[in-house]
PDB file of C-alpha atoms in Angstrom:
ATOM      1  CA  UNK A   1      76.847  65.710  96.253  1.00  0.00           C
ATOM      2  CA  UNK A   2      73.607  65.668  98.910  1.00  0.00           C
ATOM      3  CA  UNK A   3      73.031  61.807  97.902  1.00  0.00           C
ATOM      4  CA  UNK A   4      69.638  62.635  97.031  1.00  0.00           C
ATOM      5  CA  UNK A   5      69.002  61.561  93.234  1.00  0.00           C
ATOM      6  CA  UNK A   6      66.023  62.963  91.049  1.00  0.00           C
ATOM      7  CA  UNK A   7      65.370  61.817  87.487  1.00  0.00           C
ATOM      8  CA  UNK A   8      64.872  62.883  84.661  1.00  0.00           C
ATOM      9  CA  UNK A   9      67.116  65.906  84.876  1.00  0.00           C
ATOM     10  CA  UNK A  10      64.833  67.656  82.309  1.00  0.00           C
ATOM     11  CA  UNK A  11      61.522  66.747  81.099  1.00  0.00           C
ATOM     12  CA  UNK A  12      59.871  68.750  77.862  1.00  0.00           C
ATOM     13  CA  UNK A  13      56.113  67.620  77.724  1.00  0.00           C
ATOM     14  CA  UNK A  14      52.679  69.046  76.119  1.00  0.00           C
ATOM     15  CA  UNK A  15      50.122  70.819  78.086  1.00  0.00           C
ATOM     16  CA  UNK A  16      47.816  68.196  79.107  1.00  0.00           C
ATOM     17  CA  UNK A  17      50.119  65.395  79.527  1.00  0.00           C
ATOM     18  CA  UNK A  18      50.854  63.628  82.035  1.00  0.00           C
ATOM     19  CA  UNK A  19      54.305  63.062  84.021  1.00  0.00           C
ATOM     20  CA  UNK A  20      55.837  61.409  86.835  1.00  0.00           C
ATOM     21  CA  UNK A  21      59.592  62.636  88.601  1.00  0.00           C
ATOM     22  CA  UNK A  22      61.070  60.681  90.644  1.00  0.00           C
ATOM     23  CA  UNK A  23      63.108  60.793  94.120  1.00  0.00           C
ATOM     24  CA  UNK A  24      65.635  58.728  95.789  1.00  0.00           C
ATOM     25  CA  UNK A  25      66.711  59.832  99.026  1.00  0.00           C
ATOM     26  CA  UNK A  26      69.801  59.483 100.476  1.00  0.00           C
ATOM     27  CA  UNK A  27      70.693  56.489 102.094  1.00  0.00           C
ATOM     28  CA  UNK A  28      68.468  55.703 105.803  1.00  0.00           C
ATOM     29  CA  UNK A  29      66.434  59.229 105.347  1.00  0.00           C
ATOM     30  CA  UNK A  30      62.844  58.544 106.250  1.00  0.00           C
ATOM     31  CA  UNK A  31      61.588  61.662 104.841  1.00  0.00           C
ATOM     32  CA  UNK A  32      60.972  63.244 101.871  1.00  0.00           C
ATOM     33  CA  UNK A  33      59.773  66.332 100.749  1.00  0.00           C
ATOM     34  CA  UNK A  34      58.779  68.128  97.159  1.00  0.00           C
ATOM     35  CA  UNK A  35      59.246  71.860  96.492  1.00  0.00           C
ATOM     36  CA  UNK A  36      58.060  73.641  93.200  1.00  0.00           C
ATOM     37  CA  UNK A  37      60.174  76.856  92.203  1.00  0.00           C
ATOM     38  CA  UNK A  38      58.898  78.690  89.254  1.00  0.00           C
ATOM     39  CA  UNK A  39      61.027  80.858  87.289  1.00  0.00           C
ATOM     40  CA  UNK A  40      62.353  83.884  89.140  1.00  0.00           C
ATOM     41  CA  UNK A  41      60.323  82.471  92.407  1.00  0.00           C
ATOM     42  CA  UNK A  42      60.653  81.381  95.198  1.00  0.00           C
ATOM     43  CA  UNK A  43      60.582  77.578  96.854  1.00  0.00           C
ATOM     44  CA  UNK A  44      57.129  76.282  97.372  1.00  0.00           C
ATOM     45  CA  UNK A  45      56.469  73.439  99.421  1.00  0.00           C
ATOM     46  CA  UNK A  46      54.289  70.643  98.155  1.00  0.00           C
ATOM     47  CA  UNK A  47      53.938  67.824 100.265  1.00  0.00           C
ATOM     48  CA  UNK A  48      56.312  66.241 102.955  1.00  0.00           C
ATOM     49  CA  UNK A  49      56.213  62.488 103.551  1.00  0.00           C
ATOM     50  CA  UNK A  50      57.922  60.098 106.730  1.00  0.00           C
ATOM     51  CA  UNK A  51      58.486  56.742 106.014  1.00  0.00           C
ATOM     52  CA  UNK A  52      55.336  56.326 103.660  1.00  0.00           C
ATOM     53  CA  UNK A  53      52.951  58.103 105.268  1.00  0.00           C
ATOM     54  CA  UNK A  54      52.065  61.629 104.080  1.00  0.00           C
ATOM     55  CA  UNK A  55      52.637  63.880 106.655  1.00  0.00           C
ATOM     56  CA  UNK A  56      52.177  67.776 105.554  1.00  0.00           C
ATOM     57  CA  UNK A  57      50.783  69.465 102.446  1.00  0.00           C
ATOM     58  CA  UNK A  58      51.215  72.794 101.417  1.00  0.00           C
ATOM     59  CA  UNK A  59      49.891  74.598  98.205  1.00  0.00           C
ATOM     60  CA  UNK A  60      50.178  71.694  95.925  1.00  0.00           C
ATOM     61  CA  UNK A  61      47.257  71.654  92.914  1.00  0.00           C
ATOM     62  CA  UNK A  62      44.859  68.487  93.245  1.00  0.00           C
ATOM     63  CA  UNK A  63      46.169  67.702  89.286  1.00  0.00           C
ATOM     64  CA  UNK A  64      49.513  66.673  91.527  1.00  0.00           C
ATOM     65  CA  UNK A  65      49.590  63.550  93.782  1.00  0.00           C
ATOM     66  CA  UNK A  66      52.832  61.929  95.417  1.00  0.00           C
ATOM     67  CA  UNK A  67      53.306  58.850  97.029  1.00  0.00           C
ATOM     68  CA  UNK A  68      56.355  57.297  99.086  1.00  0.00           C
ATOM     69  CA  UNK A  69      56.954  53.303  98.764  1.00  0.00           C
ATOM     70  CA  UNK A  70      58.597  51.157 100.672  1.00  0.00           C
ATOM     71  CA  UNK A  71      61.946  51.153  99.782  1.00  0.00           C
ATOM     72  CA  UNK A  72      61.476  55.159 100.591  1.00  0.00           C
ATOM     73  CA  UNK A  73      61.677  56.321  97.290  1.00  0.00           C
ATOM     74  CA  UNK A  74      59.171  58.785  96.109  1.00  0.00           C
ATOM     75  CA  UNK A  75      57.298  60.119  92.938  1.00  0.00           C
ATOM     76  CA  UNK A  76      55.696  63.173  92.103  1.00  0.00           C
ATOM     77  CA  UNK A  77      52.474  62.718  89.377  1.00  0.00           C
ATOM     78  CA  UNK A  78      51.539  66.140  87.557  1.00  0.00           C
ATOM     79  CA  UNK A  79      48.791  65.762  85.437  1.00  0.00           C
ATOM     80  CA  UNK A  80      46.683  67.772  83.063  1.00  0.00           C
ATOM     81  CA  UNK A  81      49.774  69.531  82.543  1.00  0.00           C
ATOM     82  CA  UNK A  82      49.142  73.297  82.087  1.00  0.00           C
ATOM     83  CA  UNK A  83      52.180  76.018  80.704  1.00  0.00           C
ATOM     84  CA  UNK A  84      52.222  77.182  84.511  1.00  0.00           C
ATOM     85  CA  UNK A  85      53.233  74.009  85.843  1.00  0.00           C
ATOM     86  CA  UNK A  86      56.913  74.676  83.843  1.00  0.00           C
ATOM     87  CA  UNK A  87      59.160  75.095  87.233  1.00  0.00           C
ATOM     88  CA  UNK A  88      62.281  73.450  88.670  1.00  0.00           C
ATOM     89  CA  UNK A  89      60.997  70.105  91.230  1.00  0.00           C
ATOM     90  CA  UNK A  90      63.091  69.665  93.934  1.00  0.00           C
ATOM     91  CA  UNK A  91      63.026  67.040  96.631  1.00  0.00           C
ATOM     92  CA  UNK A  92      64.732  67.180  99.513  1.00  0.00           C
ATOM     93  CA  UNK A  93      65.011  63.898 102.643  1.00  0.00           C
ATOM     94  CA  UNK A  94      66.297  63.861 106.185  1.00  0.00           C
ATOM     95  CA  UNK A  95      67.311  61.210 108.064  1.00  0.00           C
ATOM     96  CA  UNK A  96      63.750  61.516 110.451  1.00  0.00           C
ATOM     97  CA  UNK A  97      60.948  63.892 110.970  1.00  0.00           C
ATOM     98  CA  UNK A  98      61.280  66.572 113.239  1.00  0.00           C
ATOM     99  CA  UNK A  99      63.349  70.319 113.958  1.00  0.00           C
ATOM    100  CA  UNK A 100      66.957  68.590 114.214  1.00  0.00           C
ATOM    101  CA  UNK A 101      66.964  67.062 110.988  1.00  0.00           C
ATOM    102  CA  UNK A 102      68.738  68.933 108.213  1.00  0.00           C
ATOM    103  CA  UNK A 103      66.865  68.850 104.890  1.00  0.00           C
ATOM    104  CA  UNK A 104      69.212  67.688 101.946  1.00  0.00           C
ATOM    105  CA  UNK A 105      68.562  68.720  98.242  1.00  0.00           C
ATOM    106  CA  UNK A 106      68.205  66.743  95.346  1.00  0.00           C
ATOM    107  CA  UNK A 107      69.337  68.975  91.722  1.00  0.00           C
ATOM    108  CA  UNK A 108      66.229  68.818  90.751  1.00  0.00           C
ATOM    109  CA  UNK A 109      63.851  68.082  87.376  1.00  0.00           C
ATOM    110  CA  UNK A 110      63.444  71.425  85.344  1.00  0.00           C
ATOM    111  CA  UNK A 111      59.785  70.548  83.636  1.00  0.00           C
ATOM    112  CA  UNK A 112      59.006  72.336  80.445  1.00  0.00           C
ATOM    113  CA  UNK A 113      55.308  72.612  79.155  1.00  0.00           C
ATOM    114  CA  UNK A 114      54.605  73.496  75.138  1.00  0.00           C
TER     115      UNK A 114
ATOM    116  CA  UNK B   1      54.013  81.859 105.233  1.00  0.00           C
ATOM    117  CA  UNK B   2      57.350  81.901 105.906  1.00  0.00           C
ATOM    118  CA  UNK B   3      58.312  83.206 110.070  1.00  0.00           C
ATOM    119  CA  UNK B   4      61.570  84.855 109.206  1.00  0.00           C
ATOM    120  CA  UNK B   5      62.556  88.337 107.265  1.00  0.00           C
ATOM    121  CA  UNK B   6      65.535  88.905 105.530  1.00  0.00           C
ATOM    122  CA  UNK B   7      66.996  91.888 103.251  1.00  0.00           C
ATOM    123  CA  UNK B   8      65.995  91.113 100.329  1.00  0.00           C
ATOM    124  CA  UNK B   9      69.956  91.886  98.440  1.00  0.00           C
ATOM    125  CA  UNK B  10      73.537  92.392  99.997  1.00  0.00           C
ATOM    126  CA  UNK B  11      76.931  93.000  99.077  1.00  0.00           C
ATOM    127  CA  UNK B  12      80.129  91.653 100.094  1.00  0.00           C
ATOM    128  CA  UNK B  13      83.549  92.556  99.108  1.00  0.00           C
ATOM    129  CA  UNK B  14      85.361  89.427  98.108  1.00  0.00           C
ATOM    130  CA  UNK B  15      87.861  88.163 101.316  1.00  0.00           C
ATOM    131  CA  UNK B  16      85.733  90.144 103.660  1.00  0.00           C
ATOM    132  CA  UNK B  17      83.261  88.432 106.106  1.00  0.00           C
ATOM    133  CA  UNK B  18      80.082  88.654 104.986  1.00  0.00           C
ATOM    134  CA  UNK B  19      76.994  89.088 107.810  1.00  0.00           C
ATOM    135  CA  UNK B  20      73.509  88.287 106.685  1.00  0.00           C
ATOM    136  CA  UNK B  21      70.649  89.316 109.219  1.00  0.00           C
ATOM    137  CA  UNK B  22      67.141  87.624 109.846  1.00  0.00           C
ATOM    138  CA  UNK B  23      64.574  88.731 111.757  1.00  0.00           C
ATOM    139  CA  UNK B  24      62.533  85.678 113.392  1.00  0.00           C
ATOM    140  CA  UNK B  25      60.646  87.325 116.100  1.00  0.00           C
ATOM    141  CA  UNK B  26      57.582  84.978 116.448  1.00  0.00           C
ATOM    142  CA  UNK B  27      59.597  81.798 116.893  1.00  0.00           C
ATOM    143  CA  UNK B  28      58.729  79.188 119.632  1.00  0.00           C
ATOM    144  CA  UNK B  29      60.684  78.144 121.946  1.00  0.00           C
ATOM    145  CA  UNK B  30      61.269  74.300 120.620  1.00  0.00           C
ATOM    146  CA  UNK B  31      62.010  75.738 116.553  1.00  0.00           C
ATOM    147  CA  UNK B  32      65.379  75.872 115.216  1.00  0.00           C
ATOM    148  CA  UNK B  33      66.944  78.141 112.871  1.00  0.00           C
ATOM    149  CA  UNK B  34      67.767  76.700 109.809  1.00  0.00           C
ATOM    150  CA  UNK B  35      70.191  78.578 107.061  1.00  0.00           C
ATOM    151  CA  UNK B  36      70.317  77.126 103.510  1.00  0.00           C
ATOM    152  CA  UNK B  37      71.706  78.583 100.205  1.00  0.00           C
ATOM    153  CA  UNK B  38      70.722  78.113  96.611  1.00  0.00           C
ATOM    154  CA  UNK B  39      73.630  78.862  93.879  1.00  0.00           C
ATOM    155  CA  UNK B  40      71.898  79.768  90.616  1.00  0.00           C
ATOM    156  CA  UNK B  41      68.841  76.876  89.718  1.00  0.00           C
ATOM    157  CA  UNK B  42      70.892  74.282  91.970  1.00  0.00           C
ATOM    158  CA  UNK B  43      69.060  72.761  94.747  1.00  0.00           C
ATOM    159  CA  UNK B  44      69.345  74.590  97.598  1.00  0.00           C
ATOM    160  CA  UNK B  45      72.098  73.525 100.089  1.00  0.00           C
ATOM    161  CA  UNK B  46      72.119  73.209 104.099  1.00  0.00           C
ATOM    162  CA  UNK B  47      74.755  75.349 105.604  1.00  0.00           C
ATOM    163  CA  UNK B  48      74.164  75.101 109.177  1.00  0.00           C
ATOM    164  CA  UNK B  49      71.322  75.430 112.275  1.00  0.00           C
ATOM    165  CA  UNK B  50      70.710  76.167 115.642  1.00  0.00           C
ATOM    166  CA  UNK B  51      67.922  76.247 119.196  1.00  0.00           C
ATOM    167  CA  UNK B  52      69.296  78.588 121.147  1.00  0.00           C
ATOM    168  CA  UNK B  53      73.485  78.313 121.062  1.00  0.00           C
ATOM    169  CA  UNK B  54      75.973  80.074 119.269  1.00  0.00           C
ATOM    170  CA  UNK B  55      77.256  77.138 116.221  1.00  0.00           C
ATOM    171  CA  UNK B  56      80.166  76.673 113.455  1.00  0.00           C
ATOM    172  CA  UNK B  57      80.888  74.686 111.049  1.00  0.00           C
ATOM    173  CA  UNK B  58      83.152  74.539 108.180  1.00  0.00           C
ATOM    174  CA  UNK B  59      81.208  76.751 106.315  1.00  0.00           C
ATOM    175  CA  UNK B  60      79.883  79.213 108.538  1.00  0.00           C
ATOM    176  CA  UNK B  61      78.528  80.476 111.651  1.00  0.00           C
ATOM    177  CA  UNK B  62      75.349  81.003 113.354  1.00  0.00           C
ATOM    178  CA  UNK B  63      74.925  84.031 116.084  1.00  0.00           C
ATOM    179  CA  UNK B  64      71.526  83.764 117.557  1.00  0.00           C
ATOM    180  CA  UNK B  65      70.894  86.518 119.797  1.00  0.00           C
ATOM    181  CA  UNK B  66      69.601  86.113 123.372  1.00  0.00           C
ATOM    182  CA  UNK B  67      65.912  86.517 122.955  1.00  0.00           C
ATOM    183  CA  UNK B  68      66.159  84.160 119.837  1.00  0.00           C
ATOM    184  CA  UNK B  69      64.475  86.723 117.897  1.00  0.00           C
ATOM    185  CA  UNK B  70      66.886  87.540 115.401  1.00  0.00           C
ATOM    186  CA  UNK B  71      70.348  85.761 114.164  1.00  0.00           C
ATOM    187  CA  UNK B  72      72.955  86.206 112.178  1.00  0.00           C
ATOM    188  CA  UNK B  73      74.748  83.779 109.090  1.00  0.00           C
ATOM    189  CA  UNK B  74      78.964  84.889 108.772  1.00  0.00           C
ATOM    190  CA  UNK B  75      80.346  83.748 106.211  1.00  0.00           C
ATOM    191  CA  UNK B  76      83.969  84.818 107.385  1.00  0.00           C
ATOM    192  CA  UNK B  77      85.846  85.181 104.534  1.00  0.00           C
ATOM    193  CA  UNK B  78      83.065  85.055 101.339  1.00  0.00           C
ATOM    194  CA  UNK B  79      84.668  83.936  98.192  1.00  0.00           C
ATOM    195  CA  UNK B  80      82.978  84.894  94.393  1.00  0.00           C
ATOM    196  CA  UNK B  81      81.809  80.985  94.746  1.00  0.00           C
ATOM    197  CA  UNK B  82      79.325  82.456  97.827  1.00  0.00           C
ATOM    198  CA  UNK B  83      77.230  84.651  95.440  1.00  0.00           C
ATOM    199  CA  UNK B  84      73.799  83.188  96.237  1.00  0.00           C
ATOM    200  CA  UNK B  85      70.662  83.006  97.589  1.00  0.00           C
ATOM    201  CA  UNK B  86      70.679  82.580 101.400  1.00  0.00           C
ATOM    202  CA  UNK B  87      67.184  81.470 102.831  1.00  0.00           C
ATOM    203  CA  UNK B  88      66.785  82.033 106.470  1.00  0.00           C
ATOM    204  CA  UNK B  89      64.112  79.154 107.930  1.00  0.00           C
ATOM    205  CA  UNK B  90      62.499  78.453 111.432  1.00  0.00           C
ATOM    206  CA  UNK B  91      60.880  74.956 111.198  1.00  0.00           C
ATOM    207  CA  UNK B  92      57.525  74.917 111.857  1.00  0.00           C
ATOM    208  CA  UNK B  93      56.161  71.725 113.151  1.00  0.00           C
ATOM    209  CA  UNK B  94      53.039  70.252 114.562  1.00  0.00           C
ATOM    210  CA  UNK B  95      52.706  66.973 116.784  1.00  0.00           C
ATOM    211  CA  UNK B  96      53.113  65.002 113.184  1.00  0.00           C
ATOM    212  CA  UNK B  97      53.945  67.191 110.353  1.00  0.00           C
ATOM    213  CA  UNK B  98      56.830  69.363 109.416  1.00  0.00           C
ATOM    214  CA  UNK B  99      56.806  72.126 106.724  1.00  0.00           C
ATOM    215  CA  UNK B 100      59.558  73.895 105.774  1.00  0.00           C
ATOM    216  CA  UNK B 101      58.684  76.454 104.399  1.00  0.00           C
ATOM    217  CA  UNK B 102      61.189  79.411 101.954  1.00  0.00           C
ATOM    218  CA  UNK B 103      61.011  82.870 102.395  1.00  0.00           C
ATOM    219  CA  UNK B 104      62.394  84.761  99.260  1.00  0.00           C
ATOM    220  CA  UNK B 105      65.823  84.896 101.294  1.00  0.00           C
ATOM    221  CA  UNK B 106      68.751  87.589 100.654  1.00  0.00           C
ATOM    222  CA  UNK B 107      70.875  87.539  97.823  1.00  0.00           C
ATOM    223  CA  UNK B 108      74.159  87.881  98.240  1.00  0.00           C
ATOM    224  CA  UNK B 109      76.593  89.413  95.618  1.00  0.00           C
ATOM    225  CA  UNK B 110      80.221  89.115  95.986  1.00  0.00           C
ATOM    226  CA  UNK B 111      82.338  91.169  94.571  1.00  0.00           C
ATOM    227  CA  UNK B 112      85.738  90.994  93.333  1.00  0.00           C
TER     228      UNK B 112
END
C-alpha cells in the first residue's frame, strides 16, 4: 500500500459529461502529480502541483483542469468528456518537490466513456 | 520526451538475476535516476534511485556506470511476481517545476 488514495476506483460516464477524480496523498507529501495512461500506452504526465501551487504541465487537454487545496488533497475535472478520454488516472505525491523525492502511486480511477 | 532508452522486452529465467539496461546519455549532472515498475494496470511502483553511487535496497540494485550515462536495475533473484513493466526515469527539473516524465520502459517476462 503507497498511502496514496484515489476515488472512485471506476467511473462509467457519457461522452460529454462531466467528472471529477479525486487524490489524497499520503500523509505530509506536498506534491502531487496526475498521469493519464490509455489503453496499451504509456504514462502521460498531466500536471504536477507543490503545496497548492501548480507547478508543471505537460500534455493535458484545456477540457481538464486540477486544483490542489489546502489540506493537500487534489482533484482532477475532465469535461466535455469525449470516448478518447477512457484511460486509467493515476496520481502520484512525494513528500517535497525536487530530484530526491520518490514519487508514490495511487491505484488509480479506470474512466470509461459510452 | 522522455531522456532515457530502454529495450523495449526481456526475458528472465525464474531464480536467475535479472539485468535491465538504460541508456541515459544526456543527463545533467544534478538528475537522478529513478527506476519504477508497473504490474499489469496497477499504479506504477518506486523500486529504487540514484546521483552518481552504486545503491540497494530490498528490492533491487542500481549500477550506474562512471560517466552516468547508462545504468543498470538487478533484480537478483526475479520471481514470476517480477513480470512487469520497468520504466527507467531521469528527473527533469527546472528552478520550480518537476516533470516526470515515462518512457514506454522494458517489459520483463519471467519465466518459470
Amino acid at each position: 500500500d503507497s498511502g496514496v488514495t484515489q476515488t472512485p476506483k471506476h467511473l462509467i460516464t457519457a461522452t460529454g459529461q462531466r467528472v471529477t477524480l479525486r487524490c489524497s496523498p499520503r500523509s505530509g507529501d506536498l506534491s502531487v502529480y496526475w498521469y493519464q495512461q490509455s489503453l496499451d500506452q504509456g504514462l502521460q504526465f498531466l500536471i504536477h502541483y507543490y503545496n497548492g501551487e501548480e507547478r508543471a504541465k505537460g500534455n493535458i487537454l484545456e477540457r481538464f483542469s486540477a486544483q490542489q487545496f489546502p489540506d493537500l488533497h487534489s482533484e482532477l475535472n475532465l469535461s466535455s468528456l469525449e470516448l478518447g478520454d477512457s484511460a486509467l488516472y493515476f496520481c502520484a505525491s512525494s513528500a517535497r518537490q525536487g530530484l530526491n523525492s520518490p514519487l508514490h502511486f495511487g491505484n488509480g480511477t479506470r474512466l470509461t466513456v459510452t | 520526451d522522455a531522456k532515457t532508452t530502454q529495450p523495449p522486452s526481456m526475458d528472465c529465467a525464474e531464480g536467475r538475476a535479472a539485468n535491465l539496461p538504460c541508456n541515459h546519455s544526456t543527463i545533467s549532472g544534478n538528475e537522478y535516476v529513478y527506476w519504477y515498475r508497473q504490474i499489469h494496470s496497477q499504479g506504477p511502483q518506486y523500486i529504487i534511485h540514484g546521483l552518481k553511487n552504486n545503491e540497494t535496497n530490498e528490492m533491487a540494485s542500481l549500477i550506474i556506470t562512471e560517466d552516468r550515462k547508462s545504468s543498470t536495475l538487478i533484480l537478483p533473484h526475479a520471481t514470476l511476481r517480477d513480470t512487469a513493466v520497468y520504466y527507467c526515469i531521469v528527473r527533469v527539473a527546472g528552478t520550480s517545476y518537476d516533470k516526470v516524465i515515462f518512457g514506454p520502459g522494458t517489459s520483463l517476462s519471467v519465466i518459470p
